[in-house]
One Martini backbone bead per residue (centre of mass of N, CA, C, O) as a GRO file, in nm:
protein
  174
    1PRO     BB    1   2.728   4.587   1.165
    2GLU     BB    2   2.698   4.826   1.435
    3GLY     BB    3   2.681   4.758   1.730
    4PRO     BB    4   2.424   4.589   1.878
    5GLU     BB    5   2.317   4.441   1.604
    6ALA     BB    6   2.590   4.290   1.566
    7GLU     BB    7   2.513   4.022   1.737
    8TRP     BB    8   2.251   3.964   1.563
    9ILE     BB    9   2.082   3.683   1.430
   10ASP     BB   10   1.852   3.587   1.198
   11SER     BB   11   1.757   3.200   1.251
   12GLY     BB   12   1.467   3.136   1.381
   13ASP     BB   13   1.565   3.142   1.668
   14ARG     BB   14   1.546   3.098   2.039
   15ALA     BB   15   1.753   3.282   2.239
   16TYR     BB   16   2.026   3.267   2.488
   17ARG     BB   17   2.258   3.421   2.673
   18ALA     BB   18   2.521   3.266   2.891
   19GLU     BB   19   2.849   3.310   2.961
   20GLY     BB   20   2.924   3.311   2.620
   21GLU     BB   21   2.671   3.132   2.579
   22ILE     BB   22   2.442   2.963   2.365
   23PHE     BB   23   2.068   2.919   2.404
   24ILE     BB   24   1.838   2.719   2.259
   25THR     BB   25   1.442   2.737   2.277
   26GLY     BB   26   1.358   2.775   1.979
   27ARG     BB   27   1.111   2.836   1.717
   28VAL     BB   28   0.948   3.090   1.622
   29LYS     BB   29   0.729   2.928   1.436
   30ASP     BB   30   0.617   2.750   1.684
   31ILE     BB   31   0.479   2.957   1.828
   32ILE     BB   32   0.193   3.013   2.017
   33LEU     BB   33  -0.081   3.217   1.969
   34LYS     BB   34  -0.288   3.242   2.315
   35ALA     BB   35  -0.426   3.508   2.459
   36GLY     BB   36  -0.165   3.654   2.456
   37ARG     BB   37   0.029   3.422   2.424
   38ASN     BB   38   0.312   3.247   2.464
   39LEU     BB   39   0.366   2.933   2.330
   40TYR     BB   40   0.544   2.612   2.392
   41PRO     BB   41   0.555   2.299   2.241
   42HIS     BB   42   0.760   2.134   2.418
   43GLU     BB   43   0.610   2.175   2.667
   44ILE     BB   44   0.309   2.042   2.596
   45GLU     BB   45   0.456   1.762   2.509
   46GLU     BB   46   0.555   1.686   2.789
   47ILE     BB   47   0.277   1.695   2.957
   48ALA     BB   48   0.145   1.491   2.755
   49GLY     BB   49   0.382   1.268   2.766
   50ARG     BB   50   0.281   1.174   3.098
   51VAL     BB   51   0.010   1.044   3.001
   52PRO     BB   52  -0.115   0.773   3.030
   53GLY     BB   53  -0.101   0.621   2.712
   54VAL     BB   54   0.106   0.790   2.595
   55ARG     BB   55   0.345   0.786   2.380
   56LYS     BB   56   0.667   0.814   2.402
   57GLY     BB   57   0.750   1.077   2.157
   58CYS     BB   58   0.434   1.106   2.051
   59VAL     BB   59   0.433   1.440   2.065
   60VAL     BB   60   0.212   1.736   1.925
   61ALA     BB   61   0.220   2.095   1.922
   62PHE     BB   62  -0.019   2.331   1.777
   63GLY     BB   63  -0.128   2.614   1.563
   64ALA     BB   64  -0.432   2.701   1.460
   65PRO     BB   65  -0.640   2.877   1.315
   66HIS     BB   66  -0.915   3.112   1.385
   67ALA     BB   67  -1.156   3.261   1.186
   68THR     BB   68  -1.258   3.467   1.404
   69SER     BB   69  -1.056   3.539   1.660
   70GLY     BB   70  -0.722   3.572   1.568
   71THR     BB   71  -0.628   3.323   1.670
   72GLU     BB   72  -0.515   3.032   1.811
   73ARG     BB   73  -0.526   2.704   1.850
   74LEU     BB   74  -0.497   2.432   2.056
   75VAL     BB   75  -0.296   2.154   1.932
   76VAL     BB   76  -0.305   1.780   2.031
   77VAL     BB   77  -0.096   1.523   1.946
   78ALA     BB   78  -0.141   1.157   2.004
   79GLU     BB   79  -0.019   0.844   2.073
   80THR     BB   80  -0.207   0.521   2.084
   81ARG     BB   81  -0.300   0.189   2.174
   82GLU     BB   82  -0.559   0.265   2.214
   83GLN     BB   83  -0.898   0.160   2.135
   84GLY     BB   84  -1.100   0.231   2.304
   85SER     BB   85  -1.307   0.478   2.375
   86SER     BB   86  -1.294   0.539   2.674
   87ALA     BB   87  -0.989   0.533   2.698
   88ARG     BB   88  -0.951   0.774   2.483
   89GLN     BB   89  -1.118   0.976   2.659
   90GLN     BB   90  -0.951   0.963   2.905
   91ILE     BB   91  -0.668   1.052   2.778
   92ALA     BB   92  -0.774   1.328   2.662
   93ARG     BB   93  -0.881   1.452   2.978
   94ALA     BB   94  -0.579   1.431   3.061
   95ILE     BB   95  -0.444   1.617   2.895
   96THR     BB   96  -0.639   1.868   2.932
   97GLU     BB   97  -0.544   1.882   3.232
   98ALA     BB   98  -0.254   1.905   3.230
   99VAL     BB   99  -0.217   2.144   3.062
  100ALA     BB  100  -0.418   2.344   3.214
  101THR     BB  101  -0.256   2.327   3.501
  102ALA     BB  102   0.035   2.405   3.371
  103ILE     BB  103  -0.034   2.685   3.188
  104GLY     BB  104  -0.379   2.795   3.200
  105LEU     BB  105  -0.446   2.626   2.927
  106PRO     BB  106  -0.650   2.453   2.719
  107PRO     BB  107  -0.697   2.245   2.466
  108ASP     BB  108  -0.898   2.271   2.173
  109ILE     BB  109  -0.749   2.004   2.085
  110VAL     BB  110  -0.761   1.649   2.056
  111GLU     BB  111  -0.565   1.403   1.914
  112LEU     BB  112  -0.578   1.089   1.852
  113MET     BB  113  -0.358   0.799   1.743
  114PRO     BB  114  -0.204   0.565   1.602
  115PRO     BB  115   0.076   0.436   1.557
  116HIS     BB  116   0.259   0.611   1.313
  117ARG     BB  117   0.085   0.897   1.254
  118ILE     BB  118   0.342   1.087   1.330
  119PRO     BB  119   0.571   1.247   1.173
  120LYS     BB  120   0.898   1.174   1.088
  121THR     BB  121   1.212   1.127   1.082
  122SER     BB  122   1.454   0.919   1.020
  123SER     BB  123   1.574   1.011   1.324
  124GLY     BB  124   1.274   1.040   1.487
  125LYS     BB  125   1.172   1.297   1.474
  126LEU     BB  126   0.940   1.538   1.505
  127ARG     BB  127   0.692   1.688   1.257
  128ARG     BB  128   0.534   1.943   1.307
  129GLU     BB  129   0.458   2.086   1.040
  130GLU     BB  130   0.351   1.847   0.891
  131THR     BB  131   0.116   1.784   1.119
  132ARG     BB  132  -0.010   2.036   1.058
  133ARG     BB  133  -0.072   2.018   0.765
  134LEU     BB  134  -0.256   1.751   0.775
  135TYR     BB  135  -0.460   1.881   0.965
  136LEU     BB  136  -0.565   2.094   0.780
  137ALA     BB  137  -0.605   1.895   0.514
  138GLY     BB  138  -0.771   1.626   0.652
  139SER     BB  139  -0.472   1.398   0.689
  140LEU     BB  140  -0.472   1.318   0.944
  141GLY     BB  141  -0.383   0.956   1.025
  142ALA     BB  142  -0.263   0.833   0.805
  143ALA     BB  143  -0.089   0.605   0.691
  144THR     BB  144   0.252   0.548   0.771
  145ALA     BB  145   0.532   0.486   0.748
  146PRO     BB  146   0.833   0.385   0.887
  147PRO     BB  147   1.129   0.472   0.874
  148TRP     BB  148   1.265   0.206   0.801
  149MET     BB  149   1.075   0.201   0.528
  150GLN     BB  150   1.177   0.449   0.392
  151VAL     BB  151   1.460   0.368   0.364
  152LEU     BB  152   1.421   0.101   0.213
  153ARG     BB  153   1.287   0.234  -0.021
  154LEU     BB  154   1.520   0.416  -0.109
  155ALA     BB  155   1.745   0.167  -0.138
  156ALA     BB  156   1.613   0.057  -0.367
  157GLY     BB  157   1.567   0.241  -0.565
  158ASN     BB  158   1.875   0.295  -0.601
  159VAL     BB  159   1.952   0.017  -0.685
  160ALA     BB  160   1.768   0.000  -0.931
  161ARG     BB  161   1.897   0.247  -1.082
  162LYS     BB  162   2.166   0.106  -1.118
  163ALA     BB  163   2.078  -0.166  -1.268
  164VAL     BB  164   2.055  -0.030  -1.527
  165CYS     BB  165   2.357   0.051  -1.564
  166TRP     BB  166   2.505  -0.235  -1.597
  167PRO     BB  167   2.512  -0.310  -1.866
  168ARG     BB  168   2.640  -0.076  -1.977
  169ARG     BB  169   2.918  -0.125  -1.821
  170ALA     BB  170   2.983  -0.413  -1.895
  171PHE     BB  171   3.000  -0.322  -2.210
  172GLU     BB  172   3.235  -0.083  -2.166
  173LEU     BB  173   3.448  -0.291  -2.044
  174ALA     BB  174   3.442  -0.505  -2.301
   0.00000   0.00000   0.00000
Protein backbone atom coordinates (compact mmCIF):
# COMPACT_ATOMS: atom_id res chain seq x y z
CA PRO A 1 0.00 0.00 0.00
CA GLU A 2 0.94 3.59 -0.48
CA GLY A 3 0.52 6.50 1.88
CA PRO A 4 0.82 6.57 5.69
CA GLU A 5 -0.41 2.97 6.09
CA ALA A 6 2.52 1.73 3.98
CA GLU A 7 4.80 2.27 6.99
CA TRP A 8 2.75 0.13 9.38
CA ILE A 9 3.18 -3.60 9.83
CA ASP A 10 0.81 -5.55 12.08
CA SER A 11 3.26 -7.81 13.89
CA GLY A 12 1.34 -8.06 17.15
CA ASP A 13 3.99 -5.94 18.87
CA ARG A 14 3.54 -2.50 20.36
CA ALA A 15 6.33 -0.19 19.34
CA TYR A 16 7.27 3.36 18.53
CA ARG A 17 9.73 5.01 16.19
CA ALA A 18 12.22 7.62 17.34
CA GLU A 19 15.02 9.08 15.24
CA GLY A 20 14.64 6.35 12.62
CA GLU A 21 14.85 3.50 15.17
CA ILE A 22 11.98 1.19 16.18
CA PHE A 23 11.60 0.40 19.88
CA ILE A 24 9.37 -2.55 20.82
CA THR A 25 7.52 -1.97 24.09
CA GLY A 26 5.47 -5.17 24.39
CA ARG A 27 2.91 -7.47 22.81
CA VAL A 28 -0.66 -6.37 22.04
CA LYS A 29 -2.10 -9.66 23.35
CA ASP A 30 -0.31 -9.21 26.69
CA ILE A 31 -2.03 -5.91 27.52
CA ILE A 32 -4.43 -6.18 30.45
CA LEU A 33 -7.66 -4.17 30.18
CA LYS A 34 -8.90 -3.18 33.62
CA ALA A 35 -11.18 -0.33 34.66
CA GLY A 36 -10.80 1.28 31.23
CA ARG A 37 -7.01 1.28 31.43
CA ASN A 38 -4.31 -0.53 29.51
CA LEU A 39 -1.92 -2.21 31.94
CA TYR A 40 1.42 -3.58 30.81
CA PRO A 41 2.38 -6.86 32.47
CA HIS A 42 6.13 -6.32 32.37
CA GLU A 43 5.73 -3.14 34.46
CA ILE A 44 3.62 -4.96 37.07
CA GLU A 45 6.06 -7.90 37.09
CA GLU A 46 8.98 -5.57 37.74
CA ILE A 47 7.15 -3.88 40.63
CA ALA A 48 6.12 -7.18 42.24
CA GLY A 49 9.60 -8.61 41.67
CA ARG A 50 11.10 -5.97 43.97
CA VAL A 51 9.09 -7.21 46.98
CA PRO A 52 11.34 -8.98 49.51
CA GLY A 53 10.72 -12.73 49.50
CA VAL A 54 9.80 -12.90 45.80
CA ARG A 55 12.25 -14.80 43.59
CA LYS A 56 13.91 -12.45 41.11
CA GLY A 57 12.67 -12.93 37.55
CA CYS A 58 9.88 -15.25 38.69
CA VAL A 59 6.77 -13.06 38.49
CA VAL A 60 4.04 -13.15 35.84
CA ALA A 61 1.12 -10.73 35.51
CA PHE A 62 -1.83 -11.30 33.19
CA GLY A 63 -5.49 -10.56 32.72
CA ALA A 64 -8.13 -13.19 33.40
CA PRO A 65 -11.70 -12.67 32.23
CA HIS A 66 -14.21 -11.59 34.85
CA ALA A 67 -17.51 -13.36 34.19
CA THR A 68 -19.84 -10.55 35.26
CA SER A 69 -18.04 -7.24 34.82
CA GLY A 70 -16.83 -7.61 31.24
CA THR A 71 -13.39 -6.41 32.23
CA GLU A 72 -10.34 -8.41 33.24
CA ARG A 73 -9.07 -9.34 36.67
CA LEU A 74 -5.43 -8.48 37.26
CA VAL A 75 -3.65 -11.64 38.35
CA VAL A 76 -0.08 -11.66 39.68
CA VAL A 77 1.71 -14.98 40.10
CA ALA A 78 5.02 -14.96 41.95
CA GLU A 79 7.42 -17.62 43.14
CA THR A 80 8.74 -17.57 46.69
CA ARG A 81 10.83 -19.88 48.84
CA GLU A 82 8.79 -18.93 51.91
CA GLN A 83 6.67 -21.79 53.21
CA GLY A 84 5.04 -20.38 56.32
CA SER A 85 1.51 -19.10 55.81
CA SER A 86 2.16 -15.90 57.78
CA ALA A 87 5.23 -15.01 55.69
CA ARG A 88 3.37 -15.85 52.46
CA GLN A 89 0.41 -13.66 53.45
CA GLN A 90 2.80 -10.82 54.21
CA ILE A 91 4.45 -11.18 50.77
CA ALA A 92 1.02 -11.23 49.05
CA ARG A 93 0.00 -8.06 50.93
CA ALA A 94 3.29 -6.38 50.03
CA ILE A 95 2.80 -7.22 46.35
CA THR A 96 -0.75 -5.83 46.46
CA GLU A 97 0.42 -2.61 48.14
CA ALA A 98 3.41 -2.13 45.81
CA VAL A 99 1.33 -2.61 42.65
CA ALA A 100 -1.52 -0.40 43.93
CA THR A 101 0.92 2.38 44.84
CA ALA A 102 2.74 2.22 41.50
CA ILE A 103 -0.18 1.93 39.05
CA GLY A 104 -3.16 3.07 41.12
CA LEU A 105 -4.94 -0.30 40.99
CA PRO A 106 -4.37 -3.31 43.23
CA PRO A 107 -4.17 -6.79 41.72
CA ASP A 108 -7.40 -8.76 42.08
CA ILE A 109 -5.53 -11.99 42.75
CA VAL A 110 -2.01 -12.66 44.02
CA GLU A 111 -0.92 -16.30 43.75
CA LEU A 112 2.30 -17.40 45.42
CA MET A 113 3.99 -20.53 44.09
CA PRO A 114 6.96 -22.58 45.23
CA PRO A 115 10.12 -22.30 43.08
CA HIS A 116 10.04 -23.67 39.51
CA ARG A 117 6.25 -23.66 39.15
CA ILE A 118 5.95 -20.78 36.67
CA PRO A 119 6.52 -22.13 33.16
CA LYS A 120 9.65 -20.91 31.39
CA THR A 121 11.25 -21.51 28.03
CA SER A 122 14.47 -23.55 27.80
CA SER A 123 16.33 -20.23 27.75
CA GLY A 124 14.68 -19.14 31.02
CA LYS A 125 12.12 -16.64 29.69
CA LEU A 126 8.76 -16.54 31.42
CA ARG A 127 5.85 -18.08 29.50
CA ARG A 128 3.12 -15.60 30.37
CA GLU A 129 0.45 -17.05 28.08
CA GLU A 130 1.12 -20.60 29.31
CA THR A 131 0.92 -19.41 32.93
CA ARG A 132 -2.42 -17.77 32.14
CA ARG A 133 -3.69 -20.94 30.45
CA LEU A 134 -2.70 -23.08 33.44
CA TYR A 135 -4.32 -20.61 35.83
CA LEU A 136 -7.60 -20.62 33.90
CA ALA A 137 -7.51 -24.44 33.72
CA GLY A 138 -6.99 -24.63 37.48
CA SER A 139 -3.69 -26.48 37.17
CA LEU A 140 -1.25 -23.69 37.98
CA GLY A 141 1.16 -24.81 40.65
CA ALA A 142 1.54 -28.41 39.54
CA ALA A 143 5.19 -29.37 39.74
CA THR A 144 7.05 -28.85 36.48
CA ALA A 145 10.57 -29.90 35.62
CA PRO A 146 13.19 -27.13 35.52
CA PRO A 147 14.38 -26.16 32.02
CA TRP A 148 17.67 -28.10 32.31
CA MET A 149 15.68 -31.26 33.09
CA GLN A 150 13.43 -30.70 30.07
CA VAL A 151 16.50 -30.34 27.81
CA LEU A 152 18.01 -33.50 29.32
CA ARG A 153 14.79 -35.44 28.62
CA LEU A 154 14.74 -34.24 25.01
CA ALA A 155 18.38 -35.25 24.53
CA ALA A 156 17.77 -38.68 26.08
CA GLY A 157 14.77 -39.24 23.80
CA ASN A 158 16.85 -38.30 20.78
CA VAL A 159 19.63 -40.73 21.77
CA ALA A 160 17.05 -43.48 22.30
CA ARG A 161 15.54 -42.92 18.83
CA LYS A 162 18.97 -43.02 17.21
CA ALA A 163 19.95 -46.14 19.17
CA VAL A 164 17.08 -48.01 17.53
CA CYS A 165 18.61 -47.23 14.10
CA TRP A 166 22.20 -48.23 15.00
CA PRO A 167 21.80 -52.01 14.49
CA ARG A 168 20.23 -51.47 11.06
CA ARG A 169 23.03 -49.03 10.09
CA ALA A 170 25.68 -51.52 11.26
CA PHE A 171 24.05 -54.25 9.19
CA GLU A 172 23.91 -51.98 6.13
CA LEU A 173 27.56 -51.04 6.50
CA ALA A 174 28.62 -54.69 6.91
